[in-house]
């Protein structure tokens, strides 16, 4: 089974590091796709180094922007990678624009989605992160 681990922010790098390590330990066919939502050394690179994680196979370098712009860029670029790599499952974590774009791109391509931290809620729909959580959960096969 081929797995895509989609990350883009400091918390995602930290929280998905045990998943990446387990994939390595078990010899699973996986790759890390980094959207570049967080892109400075102190918000990104330093954690790959300190957690001794493999380089992301893909870094989309999306950078900053408003929610729609950032999510749209990610959706386009993630879809291109998923079409090329053809994973059987995409793993996302949390509530960021990276999570929403990763889950939407995968489900629209018929790829199963696993959402780490699924079900967490603030119940404050004025928060963009809450909308991302709800939509990612609805797109996910594994919660």
Short mmCIF file of N, CA and C in Angstrom, two decimals:
data_model
loop_
_atom_site.label_atom_id
_atom_site.label_comp_id
_atom_site.label_asym_id
_atom_site.label_seq_id
_atom_site.Cartn_x
_atom_site.Cartn_y
_atom_site.Cartn_z
N UNK A 1 0.84 -1.18 0.00
CA UNK A 1 0.00 0.00 0.00
C UNK A 1 0.88 1.24 0.00
N UNK A 2 0.62 2.16 -0.89
CA UNK A 2 1.37 3.40 -0.97
C UNK A 2 0.62 4.48 -0.18
N UNK A 3 1.37 5.20 0.66
CA UNK A 3 0.80 6.21 1.55
C UNK A 3 1.43 7.56 1.26
N UNK A 4 0.60 8.60 1.22
CA UNK A 4 1.08 9.96 1.14
C UNK A 4 0.82 10.64 2.48
N UNK A 5 1.87 11.15 3.10
CA UNK A 5 1.75 11.91 4.34
C UNK A 5 1.84 13.38 3.95
N UNK A 6 0.72 14.09 4.10
CA UNK A 6 0.65 15.49 3.68
C UNK A 6 0.82 16.38 4.90
N UNK A 7 1.84 17.23 4.85
CA UNK A 7 2.12 18.17 5.94
C UNK A 7 2.37 19.55 5.33
N UNK A 8 2.36 20.56 6.19
CA UNK A 8 2.65 21.89 5.69
C UNK A 8 2.98 22.90 6.77
N UNK A 9 2.74 22.52 8.03
CA UNK A 9 2.96 23.44 9.14
C UNK A 9 3.81 22.79 10.22
N UNK A 10 4.33 23.63 11.09
CA UNK A 10 5.15 23.15 12.20
C UNK A 10 4.43 22.09 13.04
N UNK A 11 3.17 22.34 13.49
CA UNK A 11 2.51 21.30 14.28
C UNK A 11 2.32 19.99 13.51
N UNK A 12 2.08 20.07 12.22
CA UNK A 12 1.91 18.85 11.42
C UNK A 12 3.21 18.07 11.33
N UNK A 13 4.32 18.77 11.17
CA UNK A 13 5.62 18.10 11.12
C UNK A 13 5.86 17.36 12.43
N UNK A 14 5.63 18.05 13.54
CA UNK A 14 5.86 17.46 14.86
C UNK A 14 4.92 16.28 15.10
N UNK A 15 3.64 16.48 14.88
CA UNK A 15 2.64 15.45 15.21
C UNK A 15 2.66 14.27 14.25
N UNK A 16 3.09 14.47 13.03
CA UNK A 16 3.14 13.36 12.08
C UNK A 16 4.49 12.66 12.08
N UNK A 17 5.47 13.18 12.84
CA UNK A 17 6.79 12.53 12.87
C UNK A 17 6.72 11.08 13.35
N UNK A 18 5.91 10.73 14.36
CA UNK A 18 5.82 9.30 14.73
C UNK A 18 5.23 8.44 13.62
N UNK A 19 4.31 8.99 12.85
CA UNK A 19 3.71 8.26 11.73
C UNK A 19 4.78 8.00 10.66
N UNK A 20 5.56 9.03 10.35
CA UNK A 20 6.62 8.89 9.36
C UNK A 20 7.65 7.86 9.83
N UNK A 21 8.02 7.94 11.10
CA UNK A 21 9.01 6.98 11.64
C UNK A 21 8.49 5.55 11.58
N UNK A 22 7.20 5.37 11.89
CA UNK A 22 6.62 4.03 11.85
C UNK A 22 6.58 3.51 10.41
N UNK A 23 6.24 4.37 9.47
CA UNK A 23 6.26 3.96 8.06
C UNK A 23 7.66 3.49 7.66
N UNK A 24 8.68 4.24 8.10
CA UNK A 24 10.06 3.84 7.82
C UNK A 24 10.39 2.50 8.48
N UNK A 25 10.06 2.37 9.75
CA UNK A 25 10.37 1.17 10.52
C UNK A 25 9.74 -0.07 9.90
N UNK A 26 8.50 0.07 9.42
CA UNK A 26 7.77 -1.06 8.84
C UNK A 26 8.10 -1.29 7.37
N UNK A 27 8.92 -0.40 6.81
CA UNK A 27 9.29 -0.54 5.40
C UNK A 27 8.14 -0.28 4.45
N UNK A 28 7.21 0.57 4.86
CA UNK A 28 6.05 0.87 4.02
C UNK A 28 6.43 1.76 2.85
N UNK A 29 5.67 1.67 1.79
CA UNK A 29 5.84 2.53 0.62
C UNK A 29 5.11 3.83 0.91
N UNK A 30 5.86 4.88 1.23
CA UNK A 30 5.24 6.16 1.58
C UNK A 30 6.11 7.30 1.07
N UNK A 31 5.49 8.46 1.02
CA UNK A 31 6.24 9.67 0.72
C UNK A 31 5.63 10.84 1.47
N UNK A 32 6.46 11.82 1.77
CA UNK A 32 6.01 13.04 2.44
C UNK A 32 5.82 14.12 1.39
N UNK A 33 4.65 14.73 1.44
CA UNK A 33 4.31 15.85 0.56
C UNK A 33 4.16 17.07 1.46
N UNK A 34 5.00 18.06 1.27
CA UNK A 34 5.01 19.28 2.09
C UNK A 34 4.44 20.42 1.26
N UNK A 35 3.39 21.05 1.76
CA UNK A 35 2.77 22.14 0.99
C UNK A 35 3.56 23.44 1.07
N UNK A 36 4.35 23.61 2.12
CA UNK A 36 5.07 24.87 2.30
C UNK A 36 4.20 25.95 2.92
N UNK A 37 3.13 25.56 3.63
CA UNK A 37 2.29 26.55 4.30
C UNK A 37 3.13 27.32 5.31
N UNK A 38 3.94 26.63 6.09
CA UNK A 38 4.97 27.26 6.91
C UNK A 38 6.29 27.01 6.19
N UNK A 39 7.05 28.05 5.98
CA UNK A 39 8.20 27.91 5.09
C UNK A 39 9.49 28.51 5.61
N UNK A 40 9.48 29.20 6.74
CA UNK A 40 10.74 29.75 7.26
C UNK A 40 11.53 28.64 7.96
N UNK A 41 12.81 28.83 8.08
CA UNK A 41 13.67 27.83 8.72
C UNK A 41 13.15 27.47 10.11
N UNK A 42 12.81 28.49 10.91
CA UNK A 42 12.39 28.25 12.29
C UNK A 42 11.00 27.64 12.42
N UNK A 43 10.21 27.70 11.38
CA UNK A 43 8.86 27.12 11.42
C UNK A 43 8.80 25.80 10.65
N UNK A 44 9.90 25.41 10.02
CA UNK A 44 9.85 24.26 9.13
C UNK A 44 11.11 23.40 9.21
N UNK A 45 12.14 23.83 8.53
CA UNK A 45 13.36 23.05 8.34
C UNK A 45 13.96 22.55 9.65
N UNK A 46 13.98 23.40 10.65
CA UNK A 46 14.59 23.04 11.93
C UNK A 46 13.94 21.79 12.53
N UNK A 47 12.65 21.60 12.29
CA UNK A 47 11.96 20.44 12.87
C UNK A 47 12.30 19.15 12.12
N UNK A 48 12.48 19.24 10.82
CA UNK A 48 12.95 18.07 10.06
C UNK A 48 14.31 17.65 10.58
N UNK A 49 15.18 18.63 10.85
CA UNK A 49 16.52 18.33 11.34
C UNK A 49 16.49 17.75 12.75
N UNK A 50 15.79 18.43 13.66
CA UNK A 50 15.79 17.99 15.06
C UNK A 50 15.06 16.66 15.26
N UNK A 51 14.04 16.40 14.45
CA UNK A 51 13.30 15.15 14.58
C UNK A 51 13.87 14.05 13.68
N UNK A 52 14.94 14.37 12.97
CA UNK A 52 15.63 13.44 12.07
C UNK A 52 14.62 12.77 11.12
N UNK A 53 13.91 13.61 10.39
CA UNK A 53 12.91 13.13 9.44
C UNK A 53 13.48 13.17 8.02
N UNK A 54 12.99 12.27 7.17
CA UNK A 54 13.45 12.31 5.78
C UNK A 54 12.95 13.57 5.09
N UNK A 55 13.70 14.00 4.10
CA UNK A 55 13.26 15.14 3.30
C UNK A 55 11.91 14.83 2.67
N UNK A 56 11.09 15.85 2.52
CA UNK A 56 9.84 15.68 1.79
C UNK A 56 10.17 15.37 0.33
N UNK A 57 9.49 14.40 -0.23
CA UNK A 57 9.70 14.07 -1.64
C UNK A 57 9.23 15.23 -2.52
N UNK A 58 8.19 15.90 -2.06
CA UNK A 58 7.63 17.05 -2.78
C UNK A 58 7.50 18.21 -1.81
N UNK A 59 7.96 19.38 -2.22
CA UNK A 59 7.71 20.61 -1.48
C UNK A 59 7.05 21.58 -2.45
N UNK A 60 5.79 21.89 -2.18
CA UNK A 60 4.99 22.68 -3.12
C UNK A 60 5.24 24.18 -3.02
N UNK A 61 5.93 24.63 -1.98
CA UNK A 61 6.30 26.05 -1.82
C UNK A 61 5.12 26.99 -2.02
N UNK A 62 3.99 26.67 -1.42
CA UNK A 62 2.79 27.50 -1.58
C UNK A 62 2.93 28.83 -0.86
N UNK A 63 3.51 28.85 0.32
CA UNK A 63 3.71 30.09 1.04
C UNK A 63 2.42 30.67 1.60
N UNK A 64 2.44 31.96 1.85
CA UNK A 64 1.30 32.61 2.49
C UNK A 64 0.29 33.11 1.46
N UNK A 65 -0.79 33.67 1.98
CA UNK A 65 -1.88 34.20 1.16
C UNK A 65 -3.16 34.10 1.94
N UNK A 66 -4.24 34.65 1.39
CA UNK A 66 -5.51 34.50 2.10
C UNK A 66 -5.95 33.04 2.03
N UNK A 67 -6.97 32.69 2.79
CA UNK A 67 -7.38 31.28 2.89
C UNK A 67 -7.71 30.67 1.53
N UNK A 68 -8.49 31.38 0.75
CA UNK A 68 -8.91 30.84 -0.56
C UNK A 68 -7.72 30.68 -1.49
N UNK A 69 -6.87 31.68 -1.55
CA UNK A 69 -5.70 31.63 -2.43
C UNK A 69 -4.76 30.49 -2.04
N UNK A 70 -4.46 30.41 -0.76
CA UNK A 70 -3.53 29.39 -0.28
C UNK A 70 -4.11 27.99 -0.49
N UNK A 71 -5.36 27.80 -0.11
CA UNK A 71 -5.99 26.48 -0.26
C UNK A 71 -6.11 26.10 -1.73
N UNK A 72 -6.46 27.06 -2.57
CA UNK A 72 -6.58 26.79 -4.00
C UNK A 72 -5.27 26.36 -4.63
N UNK A 73 -4.19 27.06 -4.30
CA UNK A 73 -2.87 26.69 -4.82
C UNK A 73 -2.49 25.28 -4.37
N UNK A 74 -2.76 25.01 -3.10
CA UNK A 74 -2.44 23.68 -2.57
C UNK A 74 -3.25 22.60 -3.28
N UNK A 75 -4.53 22.84 -3.44
CA UNK A 75 -5.41 21.86 -4.07
C UNK A 75 -4.92 21.50 -5.46
N UNK A 76 -4.57 22.49 -6.24
CA UNK A 76 -4.07 22.26 -7.60
C UNK A 76 -2.78 21.43 -7.57
N UNK A 77 -1.83 21.84 -6.74
CA UNK A 77 -0.53 21.18 -6.71
C UNK A 77 -0.58 19.79 -6.08
N UNK A 78 -1.38 19.64 -5.03
CA UNK A 78 -1.51 18.32 -4.40
C UNK A 78 -2.14 17.34 -5.37
N UNK A 79 -3.17 17.78 -6.08
CA UNK A 79 -3.82 16.90 -7.05
C UNK A 79 -2.81 16.40 -8.10
N UNK A 80 -1.95 17.28 -8.57
CA UNK A 80 -0.94 16.89 -9.56
C UNK A 80 -0.03 15.79 -9.01
N UNK A 81 0.41 15.95 -7.77
CA UNK A 81 1.29 14.95 -7.15
C UNK A 81 0.55 13.63 -6.96
N UNK A 82 -0.68 13.69 -6.47
CA UNK A 82 -1.44 12.47 -6.22
C UNK A 82 -1.74 11.72 -7.51
N UNK A 83 -2.01 12.44 -8.58
CA UNK A 83 -2.24 11.78 -9.87
C UNK A 83 -0.97 11.06 -10.34
N UNK A 84 0.17 11.67 -10.10
CA UNK A 84 1.45 11.09 -10.50
C UNK A 84 1.81 9.88 -9.63
N UNK A 85 1.68 10.02 -8.32
CA UNK A 85 2.14 8.99 -7.37
C UNK A 85 1.13 7.87 -7.14
N UNK A 86 -0.15 8.17 -7.28
CA UNK A 86 -1.23 7.18 -7.10
C UNK A 86 -1.17 6.44 -5.75
N UNK A 87 -1.17 7.19 -4.63
CA UNK A 87 -1.21 6.50 -3.34
C UNK A 87 -2.59 5.89 -3.10
N UNK A 88 -2.63 4.91 -2.23
CA UNK A 88 -3.93 4.31 -1.88
C UNK A 88 -4.57 5.02 -0.70
N UNK A 89 -3.76 5.74 0.07
CA UNK A 89 -4.30 6.51 1.19
C UNK A 89 -3.47 7.78 1.37
N UNK A 90 -4.16 8.85 1.76
CA UNK A 90 -3.53 10.12 2.08
C UNK A 90 -3.80 10.40 3.56
N UNK A 91 -2.74 10.69 4.30
CA UNK A 91 -2.88 11.01 5.72
C UNK A 91 -2.68 12.50 5.93
N UNK A 92 -3.62 13.11 6.65
CA UNK A 92 -3.54 14.53 7.01
C UNK A 92 -3.72 14.63 8.52
N UNK A 93 -3.32 15.76 9.09
CA UNK A 93 -3.40 15.92 10.54
C UNK A 93 -3.84 17.33 10.88
N UNK A 94 -4.89 17.46 11.68
CA UNK A 94 -5.23 18.75 12.24
C UNK A 94 -6.31 19.53 11.53
N UNK A 95 -6.06 20.85 11.39
CA UNK A 95 -7.13 21.76 10.98
C UNK A 95 -6.66 22.90 10.08
N UNK A 96 -5.55 22.71 9.41
CA UNK A 96 -4.98 23.79 8.60
C UNK A 96 -5.50 23.76 7.17
N UNK A 97 -5.13 24.77 6.40
CA UNK A 97 -5.47 24.77 4.97
C UNK A 97 -4.83 23.59 4.26
N UNK A 98 -3.67 23.16 4.72
CA UNK A 98 -3.01 21.97 4.17
C UNK A 98 -3.90 20.75 4.32
N UNK A 99 -4.51 20.59 5.49
CA UNK A 99 -5.39 19.46 5.77
C UNK A 99 -6.59 19.48 4.83
N UNK A 100 -7.23 20.63 4.72
CA UNK A 100 -8.40 20.74 3.85
C UNK A 100 -8.03 20.42 2.41
N UNK A 101 -6.96 21.01 1.91
CA UNK A 101 -6.57 20.79 0.51
C UNK A 101 -6.16 19.34 0.28
N UNK A 102 -5.43 18.76 1.21
CA UNK A 102 -5.02 17.36 1.06
C UNK A 102 -6.20 16.41 1.04
N UNK A 103 -7.14 16.63 1.95
CA UNK A 103 -8.32 15.76 2.02
C UNK A 103 -9.19 15.92 0.78
N UNK A 104 -9.43 17.15 0.36
CA UNK A 104 -10.28 17.38 -0.83
C UNK A 104 -9.65 16.82 -2.09
N UNK A 105 -8.37 17.06 -2.28
CA UNK A 105 -7.70 16.55 -3.49
C UNK A 105 -7.79 15.04 -3.54
N UNK A 106 -7.55 14.40 -2.41
CA UNK A 106 -7.57 12.93 -2.37
C UNK A 106 -8.96 12.38 -2.63
N UNK A 107 -9.95 12.87 -1.90
CA UNK A 107 -11.30 12.30 -2.03
C UNK A 107 -11.85 12.52 -3.43
N UNK A 108 -11.53 13.64 -4.06
CA UNK A 108 -12.01 13.90 -5.42
C UNK A 108 -11.36 12.96 -6.43
N UNK A 109 -10.19 12.42 -6.09
CA UNK A 109 -9.51 11.45 -6.96
C UNK A 109 -9.85 10.01 -6.57
N UNK A 110 -10.73 9.84 -5.61
CA UNK A 110 -11.11 8.49 -5.18
C UNK A 110 -10.08 7.81 -4.30
N UNK A 111 -9.22 8.60 -3.67
CA UNK A 111 -8.18 8.08 -2.78
C UNK A 111 -8.70 8.17 -1.35
N UNK A 112 -8.49 7.14 -0.58
CA UNK A 112 -8.94 7.13 0.81
C UNK A 112 -8.13 8.15 1.63
N UNK A 113 -8.80 8.74 2.62
CA UNK A 113 -8.20 9.77 3.46
C UNK A 113 -8.24 9.33 4.91
N UNK A 114 -7.12 9.50 5.60
CA UNK A 114 -7.05 9.30 7.04
C UNK A 114 -6.78 10.64 7.70
N UNK A 115 -7.64 11.01 8.66
CA UNK A 115 -7.51 12.30 9.34
C UNK A 115 -7.09 12.08 10.79
N UNK A 116 -5.83 12.37 11.09
CA UNK A 116 -5.31 12.29 12.45
C UNK A 116 -5.85 13.49 13.22
N UNK A 117 -6.33 13.26 14.42
CA UNK A 117 -7.00 14.25 15.27
C UNK A 117 -8.41 14.56 14.79
N UNK A 118 -9.00 13.65 14.06
CA UNK A 118 -10.38 13.84 13.62
C UNK A 118 -11.31 13.96 14.82
N UNK A 119 -12.36 14.72 14.65
CA UNK A 119 -13.38 14.83 15.68
C UNK A 119 -13.16 15.95 16.68
N UNK A 120 -11.98 16.53 16.72
CA UNK A 120 -11.76 17.65 17.63
C UNK A 120 -12.59 18.83 17.16
N UNK A 121 -13.27 19.50 18.07
CA UNK A 121 -14.15 20.60 17.70
C UNK A 121 -14.04 21.76 18.68
N UNK A 122 -14.14 22.96 18.14
CA UNK A 122 -14.27 24.15 18.98
C UNK A 122 -15.73 24.61 18.99
N UNK A 123 -16.48 24.18 18.00
CA UNK A 123 -17.88 24.58 17.79
C UNK A 123 -18.01 26.08 17.52
N UNK A 124 -16.93 26.69 17.09
CA UNK A 124 -16.94 28.10 16.72
C UNK A 124 -16.72 28.20 15.22
N UNK A 125 -17.82 28.27 14.48
CA UNK A 125 -17.73 28.26 13.03
C UNK A 125 -17.21 29.57 12.45
N UNK A 126 -16.93 30.54 13.31
CA UNK A 126 -16.29 31.76 12.81
C UNK A 126 -14.79 31.56 12.63
N UNK A 127 -14.27 30.44 13.14
CA UNK A 127 -12.85 30.11 13.00
C UNK A 127 -12.63 29.30 11.73
N UNK A 128 -11.75 29.75 10.83
CA UNK A 128 -11.48 28.98 9.61
C UNK A 128 -11.02 27.55 9.91
N UNK A 129 -10.28 27.38 11.00
CA UNK A 129 -9.79 26.05 11.36
C UNK A 129 -10.94 25.09 11.67
N UNK A 130 -12.01 25.60 12.26
CA UNK A 130 -13.16 24.74 12.57
C UNK A 130 -13.82 24.26 11.28
N UNK A 131 -13.91 25.13 10.29
CA UNK A 131 -14.47 24.73 8.99
C UNK A 131 -13.57 23.67 8.36
N UNK A 132 -12.26 23.87 8.42
CA UNK A 132 -11.32 22.87 7.88
C UNK A 132 -11.50 21.52 8.56
N UNK A 133 -11.66 21.52 9.89
CA UNK A 133 -11.85 20.26 10.63
C UNK A 133 -13.09 19.52 10.16
N UNK A 134 -14.19 20.25 10.08
CA UNK A 134 -15.47 19.64 9.71
C UNK A 134 -15.40 19.05 8.31
N UNK A 135 -14.89 19.83 7.37
CA UNK A 135 -14.83 19.36 5.98
C UNK A 135 -13.86 18.19 5.81
N UNK A 136 -12.72 18.27 6.48
CA UNK A 136 -11.75 17.17 6.38
C UNK A 136 -12.33 15.88 6.97
N UNK A 137 -13.04 15.99 8.08
CA UNK A 137 -13.67 14.80 8.66
C UNK A 137 -14.69 14.19 7.70
N UNK A 138 -15.47 15.03 7.06
CA UNK A 138 -16.48 14.52 6.13
C UNK A 138 -15.86 13.86 4.91
N UNK A 139 -14.68 14.29 4.52
CA UNK A 139 -14.00 13.72 3.35
C UNK A 139 -13.22 12.45 3.71
N UNK A 140 -13.06 12.18 5.00
CA UNK A 140 -12.17 11.11 5.44
C UNK A 140 -12.85 9.75 5.55
N UNK A 141 -12.04 8.72 5.27
CA UNK A 141 -12.46 7.33 5.43
C UNK A 141 -12.02 6.78 6.78
N UNK A 142 -10.90 7.27 7.26
CA UNK A 142 -10.32 6.79 8.51
C UNK A 142 -10.20 7.97 9.47
N UNK A 143 -10.92 7.88 10.58
CA UNK A 143 -10.93 8.99 11.55
C UNK A 143 -10.25 8.57 12.85
#
